[in-house]
N, CA, C and O atoms as a MOPAC input file, in Angstrom:
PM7 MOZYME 1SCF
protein

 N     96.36200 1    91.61200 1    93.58900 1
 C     95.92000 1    92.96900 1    93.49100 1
 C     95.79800 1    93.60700 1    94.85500 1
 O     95.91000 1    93.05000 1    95.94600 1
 N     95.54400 1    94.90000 1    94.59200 1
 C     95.11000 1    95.42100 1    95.98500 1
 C     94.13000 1    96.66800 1    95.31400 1
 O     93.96000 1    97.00700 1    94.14300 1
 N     93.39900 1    97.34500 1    96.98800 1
 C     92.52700 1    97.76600 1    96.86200 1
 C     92.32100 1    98.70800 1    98.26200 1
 O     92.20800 1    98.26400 1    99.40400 1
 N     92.30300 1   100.31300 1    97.79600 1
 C     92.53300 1   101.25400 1    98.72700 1
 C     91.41200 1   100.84500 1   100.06800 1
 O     90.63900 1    99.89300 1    99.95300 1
 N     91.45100 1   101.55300 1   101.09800 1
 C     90.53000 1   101.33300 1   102.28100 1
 C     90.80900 1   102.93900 1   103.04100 1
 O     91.87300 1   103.54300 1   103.18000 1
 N     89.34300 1   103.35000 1   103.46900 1
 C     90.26000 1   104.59700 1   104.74400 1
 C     88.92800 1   104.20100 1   105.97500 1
 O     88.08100 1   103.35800 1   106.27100 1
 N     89.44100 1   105.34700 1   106.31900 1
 C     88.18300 1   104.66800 1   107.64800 1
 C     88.32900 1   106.40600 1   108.49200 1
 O     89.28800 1   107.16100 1   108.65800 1
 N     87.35000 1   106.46100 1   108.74000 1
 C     87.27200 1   107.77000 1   109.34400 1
 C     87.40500 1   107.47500 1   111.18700 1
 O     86.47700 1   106.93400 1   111.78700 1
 N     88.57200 1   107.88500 1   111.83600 1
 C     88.64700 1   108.19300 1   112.90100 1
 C     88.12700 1   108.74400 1   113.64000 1
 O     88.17000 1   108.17200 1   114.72900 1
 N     87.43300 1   109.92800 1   113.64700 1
 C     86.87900 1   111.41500 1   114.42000 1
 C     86.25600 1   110.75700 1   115.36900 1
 O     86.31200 1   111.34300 1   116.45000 1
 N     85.50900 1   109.45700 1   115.38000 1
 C     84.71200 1   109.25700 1   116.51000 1
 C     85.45400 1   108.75800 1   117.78900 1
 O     85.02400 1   108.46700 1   118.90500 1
 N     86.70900 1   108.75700 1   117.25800 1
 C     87.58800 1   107.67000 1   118.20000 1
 C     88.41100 1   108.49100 1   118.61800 1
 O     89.20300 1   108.11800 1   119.48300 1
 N     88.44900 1   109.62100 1   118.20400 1
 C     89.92700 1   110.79100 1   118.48300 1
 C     89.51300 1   111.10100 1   119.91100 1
 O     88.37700 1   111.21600 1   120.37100 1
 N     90.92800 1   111.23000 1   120.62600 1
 C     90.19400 1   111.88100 1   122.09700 1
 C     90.98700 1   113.74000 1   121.65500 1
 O     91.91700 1   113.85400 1   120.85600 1
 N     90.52700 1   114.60000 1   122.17200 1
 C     90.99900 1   115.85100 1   122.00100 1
 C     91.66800 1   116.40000 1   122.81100 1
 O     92.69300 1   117.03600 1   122.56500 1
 N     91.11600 1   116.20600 1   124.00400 1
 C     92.32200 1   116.74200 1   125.16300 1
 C     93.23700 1   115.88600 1   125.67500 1
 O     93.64400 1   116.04100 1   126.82600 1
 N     93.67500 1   114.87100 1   124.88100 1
 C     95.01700 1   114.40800 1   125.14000 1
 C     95.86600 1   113.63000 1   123.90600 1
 O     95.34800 1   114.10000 1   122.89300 1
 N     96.79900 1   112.77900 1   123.52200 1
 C     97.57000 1   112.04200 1   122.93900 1
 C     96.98300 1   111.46600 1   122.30300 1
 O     95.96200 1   112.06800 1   122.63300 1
 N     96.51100 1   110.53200 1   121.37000 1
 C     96.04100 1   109.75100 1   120.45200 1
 C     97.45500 1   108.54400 1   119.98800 1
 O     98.61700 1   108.93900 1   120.08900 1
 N     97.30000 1   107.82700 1   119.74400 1
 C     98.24500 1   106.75300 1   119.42800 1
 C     97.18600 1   105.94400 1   118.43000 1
 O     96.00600 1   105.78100 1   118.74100 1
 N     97.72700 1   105.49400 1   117.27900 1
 C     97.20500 1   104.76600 1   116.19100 1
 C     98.34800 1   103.72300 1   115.75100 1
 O     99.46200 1   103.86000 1   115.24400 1
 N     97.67600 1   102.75600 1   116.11700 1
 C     98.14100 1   100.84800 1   115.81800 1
 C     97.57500 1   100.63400 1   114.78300 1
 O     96.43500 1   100.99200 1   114.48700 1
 N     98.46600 1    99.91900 1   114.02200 1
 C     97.45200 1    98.77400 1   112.91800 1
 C     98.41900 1    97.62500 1   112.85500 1
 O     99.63800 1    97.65400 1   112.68200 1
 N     97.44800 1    96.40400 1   113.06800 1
 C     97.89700 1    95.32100 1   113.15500 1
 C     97.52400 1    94.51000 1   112.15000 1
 O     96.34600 1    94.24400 1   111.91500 1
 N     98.70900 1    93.97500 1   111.35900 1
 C     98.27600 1    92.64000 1   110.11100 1
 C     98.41000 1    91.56900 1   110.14600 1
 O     99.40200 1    91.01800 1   110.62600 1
 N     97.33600 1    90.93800 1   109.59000 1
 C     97.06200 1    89.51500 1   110.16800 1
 C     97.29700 1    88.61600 1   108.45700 1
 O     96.32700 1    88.58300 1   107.69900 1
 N     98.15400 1    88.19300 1   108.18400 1
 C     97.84800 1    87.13300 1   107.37700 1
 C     98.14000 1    85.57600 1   107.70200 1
 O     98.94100 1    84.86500 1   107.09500 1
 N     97.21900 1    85.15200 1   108.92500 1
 C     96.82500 1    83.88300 1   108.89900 1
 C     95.71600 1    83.24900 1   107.80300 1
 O     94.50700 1    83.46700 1   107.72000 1
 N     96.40800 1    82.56100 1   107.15800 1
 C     95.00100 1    81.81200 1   106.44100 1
 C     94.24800 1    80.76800 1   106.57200 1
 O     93.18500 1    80.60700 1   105.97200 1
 N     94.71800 1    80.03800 1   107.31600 1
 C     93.77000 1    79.20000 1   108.03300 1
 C     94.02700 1    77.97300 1   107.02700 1
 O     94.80100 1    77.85600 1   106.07700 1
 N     93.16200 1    77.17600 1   107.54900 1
 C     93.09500 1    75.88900 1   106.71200 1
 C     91.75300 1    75.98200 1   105.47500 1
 O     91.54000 1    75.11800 1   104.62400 1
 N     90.91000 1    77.35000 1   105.67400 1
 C     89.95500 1    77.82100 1   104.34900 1
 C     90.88000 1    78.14100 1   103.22100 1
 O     90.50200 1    78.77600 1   102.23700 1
 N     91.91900 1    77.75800 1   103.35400 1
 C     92.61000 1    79.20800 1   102.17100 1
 C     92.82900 1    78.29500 1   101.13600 1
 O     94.03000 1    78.05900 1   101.00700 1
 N     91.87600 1    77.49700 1   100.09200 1
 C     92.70100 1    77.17900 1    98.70000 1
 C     93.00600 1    75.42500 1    99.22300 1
 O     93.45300 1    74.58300 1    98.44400 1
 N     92.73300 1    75.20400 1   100.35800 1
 C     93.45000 1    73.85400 1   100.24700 1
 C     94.86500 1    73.52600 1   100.70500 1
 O     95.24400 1    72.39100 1   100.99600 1
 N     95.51800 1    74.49000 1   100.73700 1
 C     97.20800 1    74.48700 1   100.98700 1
 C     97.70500 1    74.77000 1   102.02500 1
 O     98.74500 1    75.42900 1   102.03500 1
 N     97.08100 1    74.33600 1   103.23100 1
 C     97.74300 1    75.18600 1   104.49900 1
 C     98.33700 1    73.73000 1   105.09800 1
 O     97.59600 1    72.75200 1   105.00300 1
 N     99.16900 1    73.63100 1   105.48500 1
 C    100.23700 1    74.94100 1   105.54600 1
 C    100.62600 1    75.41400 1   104.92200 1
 O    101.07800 1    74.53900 1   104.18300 1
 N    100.98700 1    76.70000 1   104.34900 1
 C    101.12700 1    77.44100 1   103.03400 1
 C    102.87000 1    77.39200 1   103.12200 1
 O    103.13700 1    78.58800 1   102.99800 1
 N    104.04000 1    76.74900 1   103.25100 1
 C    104.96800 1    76.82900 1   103.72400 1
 C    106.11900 1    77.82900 1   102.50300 1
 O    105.74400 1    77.69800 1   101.33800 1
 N    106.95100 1    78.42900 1   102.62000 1
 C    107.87500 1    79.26500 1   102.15700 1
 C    108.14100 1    79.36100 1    99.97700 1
 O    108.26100 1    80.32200 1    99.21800 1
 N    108.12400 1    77.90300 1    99.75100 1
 C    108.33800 1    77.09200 1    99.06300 1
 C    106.89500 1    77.13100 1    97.61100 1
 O    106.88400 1    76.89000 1    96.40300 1
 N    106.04600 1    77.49800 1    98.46000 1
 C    104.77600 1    77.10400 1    97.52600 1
 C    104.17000 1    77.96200 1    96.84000 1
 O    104.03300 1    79.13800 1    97.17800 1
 N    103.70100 1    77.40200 1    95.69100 1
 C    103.38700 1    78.57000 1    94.29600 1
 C    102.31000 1    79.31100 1    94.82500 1
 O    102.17200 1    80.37700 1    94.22400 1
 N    101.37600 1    79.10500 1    95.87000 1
 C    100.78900 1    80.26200 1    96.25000 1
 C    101.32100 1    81.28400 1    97.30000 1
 O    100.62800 1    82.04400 1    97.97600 1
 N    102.57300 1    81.17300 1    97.31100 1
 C    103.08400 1    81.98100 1    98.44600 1
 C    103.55600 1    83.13700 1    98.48100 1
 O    104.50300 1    83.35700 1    97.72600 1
 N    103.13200 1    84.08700 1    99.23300 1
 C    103.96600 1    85.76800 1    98.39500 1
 C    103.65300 1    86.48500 1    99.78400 1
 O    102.60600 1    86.62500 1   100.41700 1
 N    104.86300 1    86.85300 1    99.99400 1
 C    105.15900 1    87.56800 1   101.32000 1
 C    104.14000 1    88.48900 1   101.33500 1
 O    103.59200 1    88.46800 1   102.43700 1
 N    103.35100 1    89.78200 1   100.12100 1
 C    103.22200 1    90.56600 1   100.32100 1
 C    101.89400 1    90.36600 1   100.93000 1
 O    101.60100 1    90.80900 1   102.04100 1
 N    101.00700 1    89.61200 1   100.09100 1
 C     99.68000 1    89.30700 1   100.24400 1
 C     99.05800 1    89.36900 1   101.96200 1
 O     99.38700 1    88.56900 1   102.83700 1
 N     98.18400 1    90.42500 1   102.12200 1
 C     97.41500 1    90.54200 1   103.45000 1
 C     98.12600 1    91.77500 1   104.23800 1
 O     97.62400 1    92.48500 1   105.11000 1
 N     99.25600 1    91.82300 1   103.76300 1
 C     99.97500 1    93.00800 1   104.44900 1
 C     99.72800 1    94.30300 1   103.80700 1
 O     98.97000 1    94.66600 1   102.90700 1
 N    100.74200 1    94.98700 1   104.66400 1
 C    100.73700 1    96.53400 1   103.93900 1
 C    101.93900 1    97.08300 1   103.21400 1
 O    102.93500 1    97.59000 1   103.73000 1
 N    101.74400 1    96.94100 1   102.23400 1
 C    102.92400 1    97.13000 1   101.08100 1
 C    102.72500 1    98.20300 1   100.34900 1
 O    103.53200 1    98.22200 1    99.41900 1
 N    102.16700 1    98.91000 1   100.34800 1
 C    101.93800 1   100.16300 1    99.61100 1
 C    102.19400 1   101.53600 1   100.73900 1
 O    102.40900 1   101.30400 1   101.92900 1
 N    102.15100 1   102.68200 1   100.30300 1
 C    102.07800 1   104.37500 1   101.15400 1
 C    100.65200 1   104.03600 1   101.89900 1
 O     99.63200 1   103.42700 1   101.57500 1
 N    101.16200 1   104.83300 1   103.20900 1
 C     99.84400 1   104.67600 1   104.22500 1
 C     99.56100 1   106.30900 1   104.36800 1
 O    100.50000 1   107.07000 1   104.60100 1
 N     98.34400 1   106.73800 1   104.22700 1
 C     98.25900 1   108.08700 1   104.44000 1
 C     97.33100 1   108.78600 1   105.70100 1
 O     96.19200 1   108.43100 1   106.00600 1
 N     97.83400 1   109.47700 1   106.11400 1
 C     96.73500 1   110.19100 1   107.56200 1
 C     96.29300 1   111.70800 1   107.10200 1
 O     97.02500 1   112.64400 1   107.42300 1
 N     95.31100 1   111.90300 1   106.48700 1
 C     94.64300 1   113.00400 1   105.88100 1
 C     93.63300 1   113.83800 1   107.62700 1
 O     92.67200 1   113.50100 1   108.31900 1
 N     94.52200 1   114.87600 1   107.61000 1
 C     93.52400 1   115.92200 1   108.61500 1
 C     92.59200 1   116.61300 1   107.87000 1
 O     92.77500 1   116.87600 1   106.68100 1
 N     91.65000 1   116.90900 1   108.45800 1
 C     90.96700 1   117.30200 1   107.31400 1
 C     89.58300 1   118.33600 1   108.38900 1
 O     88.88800 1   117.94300 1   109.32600 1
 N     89.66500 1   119.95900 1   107.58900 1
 C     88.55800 1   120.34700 1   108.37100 1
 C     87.20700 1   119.91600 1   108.13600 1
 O     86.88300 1   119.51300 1   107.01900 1
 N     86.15500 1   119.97700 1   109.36200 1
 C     84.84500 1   119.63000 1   109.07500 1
 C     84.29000 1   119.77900 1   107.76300 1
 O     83.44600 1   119.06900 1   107.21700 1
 N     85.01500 1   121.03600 1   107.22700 1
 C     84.50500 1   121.23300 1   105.34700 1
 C     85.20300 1   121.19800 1   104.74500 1
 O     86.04400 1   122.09600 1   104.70700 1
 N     85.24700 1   119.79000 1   103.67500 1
 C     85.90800 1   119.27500 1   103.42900 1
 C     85.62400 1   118.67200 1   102.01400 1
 O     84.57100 1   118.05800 1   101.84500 1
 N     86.70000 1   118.84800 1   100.78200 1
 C     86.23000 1   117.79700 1    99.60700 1
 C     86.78400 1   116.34000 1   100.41900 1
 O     87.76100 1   116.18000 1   101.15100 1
 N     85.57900 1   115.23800 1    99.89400 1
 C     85.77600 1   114.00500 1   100.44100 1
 C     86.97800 1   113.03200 1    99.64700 1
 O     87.23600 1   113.32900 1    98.48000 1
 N     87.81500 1   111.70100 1   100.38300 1
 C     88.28400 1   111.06700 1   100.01700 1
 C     87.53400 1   110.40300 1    98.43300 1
 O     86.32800 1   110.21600 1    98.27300 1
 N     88.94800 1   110.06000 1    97.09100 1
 C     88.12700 1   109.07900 1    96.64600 1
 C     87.71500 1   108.17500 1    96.40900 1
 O     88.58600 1   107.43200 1    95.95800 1
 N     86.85400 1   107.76600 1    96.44400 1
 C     86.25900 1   106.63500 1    96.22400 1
 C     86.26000 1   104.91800 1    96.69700 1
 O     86.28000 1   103.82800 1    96.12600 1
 N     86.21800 1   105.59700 1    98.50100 1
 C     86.47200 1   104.40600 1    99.11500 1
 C     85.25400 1   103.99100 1    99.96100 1
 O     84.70000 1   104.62700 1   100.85700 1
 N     84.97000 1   102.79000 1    99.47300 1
 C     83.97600 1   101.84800 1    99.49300 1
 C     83.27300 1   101.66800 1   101.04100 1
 O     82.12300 1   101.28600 1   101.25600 1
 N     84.11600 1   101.98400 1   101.87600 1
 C     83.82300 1   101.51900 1   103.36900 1
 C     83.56500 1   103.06900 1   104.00400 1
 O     82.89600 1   103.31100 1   105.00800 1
 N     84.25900 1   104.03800 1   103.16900 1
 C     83.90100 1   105.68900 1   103.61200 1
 C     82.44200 1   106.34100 1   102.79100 1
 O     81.76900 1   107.33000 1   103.08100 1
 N     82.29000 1   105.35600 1   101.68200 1
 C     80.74100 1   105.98200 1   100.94300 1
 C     81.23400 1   107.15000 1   100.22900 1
 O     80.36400 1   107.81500 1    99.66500 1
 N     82.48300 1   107.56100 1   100.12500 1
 C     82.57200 1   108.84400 1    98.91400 1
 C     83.14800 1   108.88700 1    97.93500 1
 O     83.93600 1   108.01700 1    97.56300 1
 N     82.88900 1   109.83100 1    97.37300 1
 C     83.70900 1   109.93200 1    95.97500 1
 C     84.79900 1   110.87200 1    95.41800 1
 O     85.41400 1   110.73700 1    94.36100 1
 N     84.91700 1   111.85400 1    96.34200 1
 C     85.74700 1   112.79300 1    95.79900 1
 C     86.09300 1   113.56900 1    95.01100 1
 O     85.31600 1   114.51700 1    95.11800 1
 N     86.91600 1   113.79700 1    94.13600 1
 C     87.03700 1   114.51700 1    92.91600 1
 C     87.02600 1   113.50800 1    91.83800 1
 O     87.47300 1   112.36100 1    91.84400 1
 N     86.40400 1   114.19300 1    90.88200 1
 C     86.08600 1   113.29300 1    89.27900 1
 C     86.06100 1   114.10300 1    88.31000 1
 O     85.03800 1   114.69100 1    87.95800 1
 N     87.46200 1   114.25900 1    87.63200 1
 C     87.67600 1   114.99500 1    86.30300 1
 C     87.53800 1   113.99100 1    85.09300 1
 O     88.43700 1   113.19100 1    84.83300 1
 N     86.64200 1   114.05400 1    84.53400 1
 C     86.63300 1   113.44800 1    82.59400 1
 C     86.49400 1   114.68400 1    82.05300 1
 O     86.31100 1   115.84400 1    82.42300 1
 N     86.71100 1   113.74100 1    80.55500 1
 C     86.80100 1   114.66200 1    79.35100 1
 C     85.54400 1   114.32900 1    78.64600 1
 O     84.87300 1   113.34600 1    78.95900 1
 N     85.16100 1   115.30100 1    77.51100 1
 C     83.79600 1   114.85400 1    76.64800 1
 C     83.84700 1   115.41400 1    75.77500 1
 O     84.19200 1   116.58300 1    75.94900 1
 N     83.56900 1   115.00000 1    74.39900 1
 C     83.39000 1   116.05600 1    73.53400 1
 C     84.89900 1   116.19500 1    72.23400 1
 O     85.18700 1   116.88900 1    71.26000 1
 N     85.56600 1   114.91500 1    73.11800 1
 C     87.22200 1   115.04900 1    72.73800 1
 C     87.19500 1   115.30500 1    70.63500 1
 O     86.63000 1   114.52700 1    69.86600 1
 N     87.79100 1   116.28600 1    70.31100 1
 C     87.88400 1   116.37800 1    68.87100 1
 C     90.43700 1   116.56400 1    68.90100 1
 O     91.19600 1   116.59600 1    69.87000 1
 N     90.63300 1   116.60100 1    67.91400 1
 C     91.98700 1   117.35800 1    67.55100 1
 C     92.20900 1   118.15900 1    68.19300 1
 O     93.26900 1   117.99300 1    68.79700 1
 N     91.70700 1   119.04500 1    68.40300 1
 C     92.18400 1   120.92500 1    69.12800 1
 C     91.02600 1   120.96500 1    70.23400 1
 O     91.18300 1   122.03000 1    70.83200 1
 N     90.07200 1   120.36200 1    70.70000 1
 C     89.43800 1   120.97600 1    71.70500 1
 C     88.82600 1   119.70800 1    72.78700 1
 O     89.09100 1   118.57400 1    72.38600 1
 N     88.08600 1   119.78300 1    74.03200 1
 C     87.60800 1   119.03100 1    74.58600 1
 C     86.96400 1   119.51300 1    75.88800 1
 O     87.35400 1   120.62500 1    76.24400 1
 N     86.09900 1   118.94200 1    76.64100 1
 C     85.50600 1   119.57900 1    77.20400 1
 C     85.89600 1   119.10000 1    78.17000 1
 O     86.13000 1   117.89100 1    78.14300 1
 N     86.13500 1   119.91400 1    79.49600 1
 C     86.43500 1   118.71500 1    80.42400 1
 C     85.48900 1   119.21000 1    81.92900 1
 O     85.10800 1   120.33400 1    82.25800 1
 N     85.33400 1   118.00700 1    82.55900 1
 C     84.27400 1   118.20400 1    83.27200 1
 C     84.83800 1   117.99300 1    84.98000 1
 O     85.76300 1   117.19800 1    85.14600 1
 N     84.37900 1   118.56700 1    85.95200 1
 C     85.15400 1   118.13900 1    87.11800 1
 C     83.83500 1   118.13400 1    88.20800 1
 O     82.84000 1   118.85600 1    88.16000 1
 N     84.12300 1   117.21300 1    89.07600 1
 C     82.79300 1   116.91200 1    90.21100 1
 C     83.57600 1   116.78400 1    90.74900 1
 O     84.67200 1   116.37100 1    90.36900 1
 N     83.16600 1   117.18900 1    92.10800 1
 C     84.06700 1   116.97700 1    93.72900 1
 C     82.63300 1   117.45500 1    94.95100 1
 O     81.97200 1   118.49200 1    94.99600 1
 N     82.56800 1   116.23400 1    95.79200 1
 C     81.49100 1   115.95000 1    96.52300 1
 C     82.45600 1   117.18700 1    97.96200 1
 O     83.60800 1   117.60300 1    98.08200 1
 N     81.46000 1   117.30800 1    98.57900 1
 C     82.28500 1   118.24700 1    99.47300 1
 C     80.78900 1   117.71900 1   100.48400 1
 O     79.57100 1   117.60300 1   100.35000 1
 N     81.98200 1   117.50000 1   101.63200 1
 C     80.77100 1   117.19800 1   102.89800 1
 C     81.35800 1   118.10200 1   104.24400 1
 O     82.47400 1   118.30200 1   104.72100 1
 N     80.03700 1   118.50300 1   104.55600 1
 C     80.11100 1   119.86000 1   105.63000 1
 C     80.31000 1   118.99100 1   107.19600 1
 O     79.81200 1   117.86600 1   107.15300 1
 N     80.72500 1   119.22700 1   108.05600 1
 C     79.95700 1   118.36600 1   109.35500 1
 C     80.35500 1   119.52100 1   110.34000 1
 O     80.95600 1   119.34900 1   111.40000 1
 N     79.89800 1   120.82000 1   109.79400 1
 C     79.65100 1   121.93300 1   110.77500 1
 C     78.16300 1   121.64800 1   111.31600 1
 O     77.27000 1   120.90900 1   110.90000 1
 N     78.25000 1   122.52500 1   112.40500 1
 C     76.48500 1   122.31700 1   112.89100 1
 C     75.21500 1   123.47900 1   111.69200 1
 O     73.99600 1   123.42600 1   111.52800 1
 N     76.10600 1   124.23300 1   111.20800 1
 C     75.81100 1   124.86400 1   110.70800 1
 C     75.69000 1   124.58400 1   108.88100 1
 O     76.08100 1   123.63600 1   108.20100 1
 N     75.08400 1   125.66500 1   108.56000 1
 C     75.82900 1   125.58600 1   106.66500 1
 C     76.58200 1   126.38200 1   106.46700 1
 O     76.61300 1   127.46600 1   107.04900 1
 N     77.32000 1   126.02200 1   105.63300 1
 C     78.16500 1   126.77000 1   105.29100 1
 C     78.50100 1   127.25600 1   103.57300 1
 O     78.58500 1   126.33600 1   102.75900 1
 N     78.63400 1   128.31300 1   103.21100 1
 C     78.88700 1   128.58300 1   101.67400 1
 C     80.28600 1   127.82300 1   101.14400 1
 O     80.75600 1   127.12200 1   102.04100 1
 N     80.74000 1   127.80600 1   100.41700 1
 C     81.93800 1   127.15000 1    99.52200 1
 C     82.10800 1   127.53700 1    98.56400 1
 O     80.96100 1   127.94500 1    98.38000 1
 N     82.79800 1   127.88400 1    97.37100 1
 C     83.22800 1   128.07800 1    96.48700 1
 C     84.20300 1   126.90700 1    95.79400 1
 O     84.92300 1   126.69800 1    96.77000 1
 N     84.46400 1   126.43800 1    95.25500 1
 C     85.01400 1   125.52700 1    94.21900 1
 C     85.78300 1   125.64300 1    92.77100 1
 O     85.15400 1   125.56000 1    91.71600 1
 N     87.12200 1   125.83300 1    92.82000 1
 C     88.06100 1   126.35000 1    91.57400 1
 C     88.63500 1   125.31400 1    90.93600 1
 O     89.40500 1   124.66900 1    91.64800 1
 N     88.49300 1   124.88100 1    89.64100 1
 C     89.49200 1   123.88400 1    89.17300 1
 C     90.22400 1   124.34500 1    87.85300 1
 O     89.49100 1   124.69700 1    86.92800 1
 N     91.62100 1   124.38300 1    87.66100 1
 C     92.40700 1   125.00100 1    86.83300 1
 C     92.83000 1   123.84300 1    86.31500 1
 O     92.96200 1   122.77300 1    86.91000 1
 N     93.05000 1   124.09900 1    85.12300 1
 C     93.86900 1   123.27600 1    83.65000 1
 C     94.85000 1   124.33700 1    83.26400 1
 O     94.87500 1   125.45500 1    82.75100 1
 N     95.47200 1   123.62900 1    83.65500 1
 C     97.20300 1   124.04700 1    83.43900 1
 C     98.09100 1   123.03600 1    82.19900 1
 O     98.29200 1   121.85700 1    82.48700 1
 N     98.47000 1   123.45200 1    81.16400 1
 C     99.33600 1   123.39200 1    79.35400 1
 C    100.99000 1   123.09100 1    80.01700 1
 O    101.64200 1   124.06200 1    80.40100 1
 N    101.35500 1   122.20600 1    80.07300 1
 C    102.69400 1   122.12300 1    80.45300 1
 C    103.24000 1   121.86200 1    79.27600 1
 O    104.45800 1   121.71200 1    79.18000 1

């Protein structure tokens, strides 16, 4: 399986110059891993993908006011959350939450629109 991660940069950004972003993957497993190390090419626990990055990597800019990422465990938010309630044949209710975090010095007002669109 896998399992999203983000990590908020801002503290690390420099502004008046270049930024460069590395990520380095490590799948050493050591001799903790299961019993099987050396884990060699051949063996039923073996799968190239595992520890790496095999999925879309995304870099979200994002102004100080902002709806938050969702629901990643190491960022504490939740983001947008549409359910339904109420579900009958012809009707249903549907409900939408989206956490929005400010990091102006200030407050700021917001407004919030969510459309259901019949394709």
């Amino acid at each position: 399986g896998f399992i999203p991660f983000g990590f908020d940069l801002t503290p690390h950004l420099k502004y008046d110059s270049e930024n460069i972003l590395a990520v380095k993957v490590n799948n050493d497993r050591g001799d903790h891993f299961r019993d099987n190390f050396p884990l060699v090419w051949n063996h039923e626990h073996w799968h190239p993908t595992h520890g790496g990055i095999y999925r879309n990597v995304f870099l979200h800019v994002m102004d100080p006011l902002h709806i938050t990422l969702p629901l990643y465990d190491n960022l504490e938010t939740l983001g947008t959350y549409v359910y339904a309630g109420n579900i009958s044949e012809t009707n249903a209710d549907v409900f939408v939450n989206a956490e929005v975090q400010n990091e102006y010095d200030e407050a700021k007002k917001v407004s919030f629109e969510a459309k259901i669109f019949n394709y």
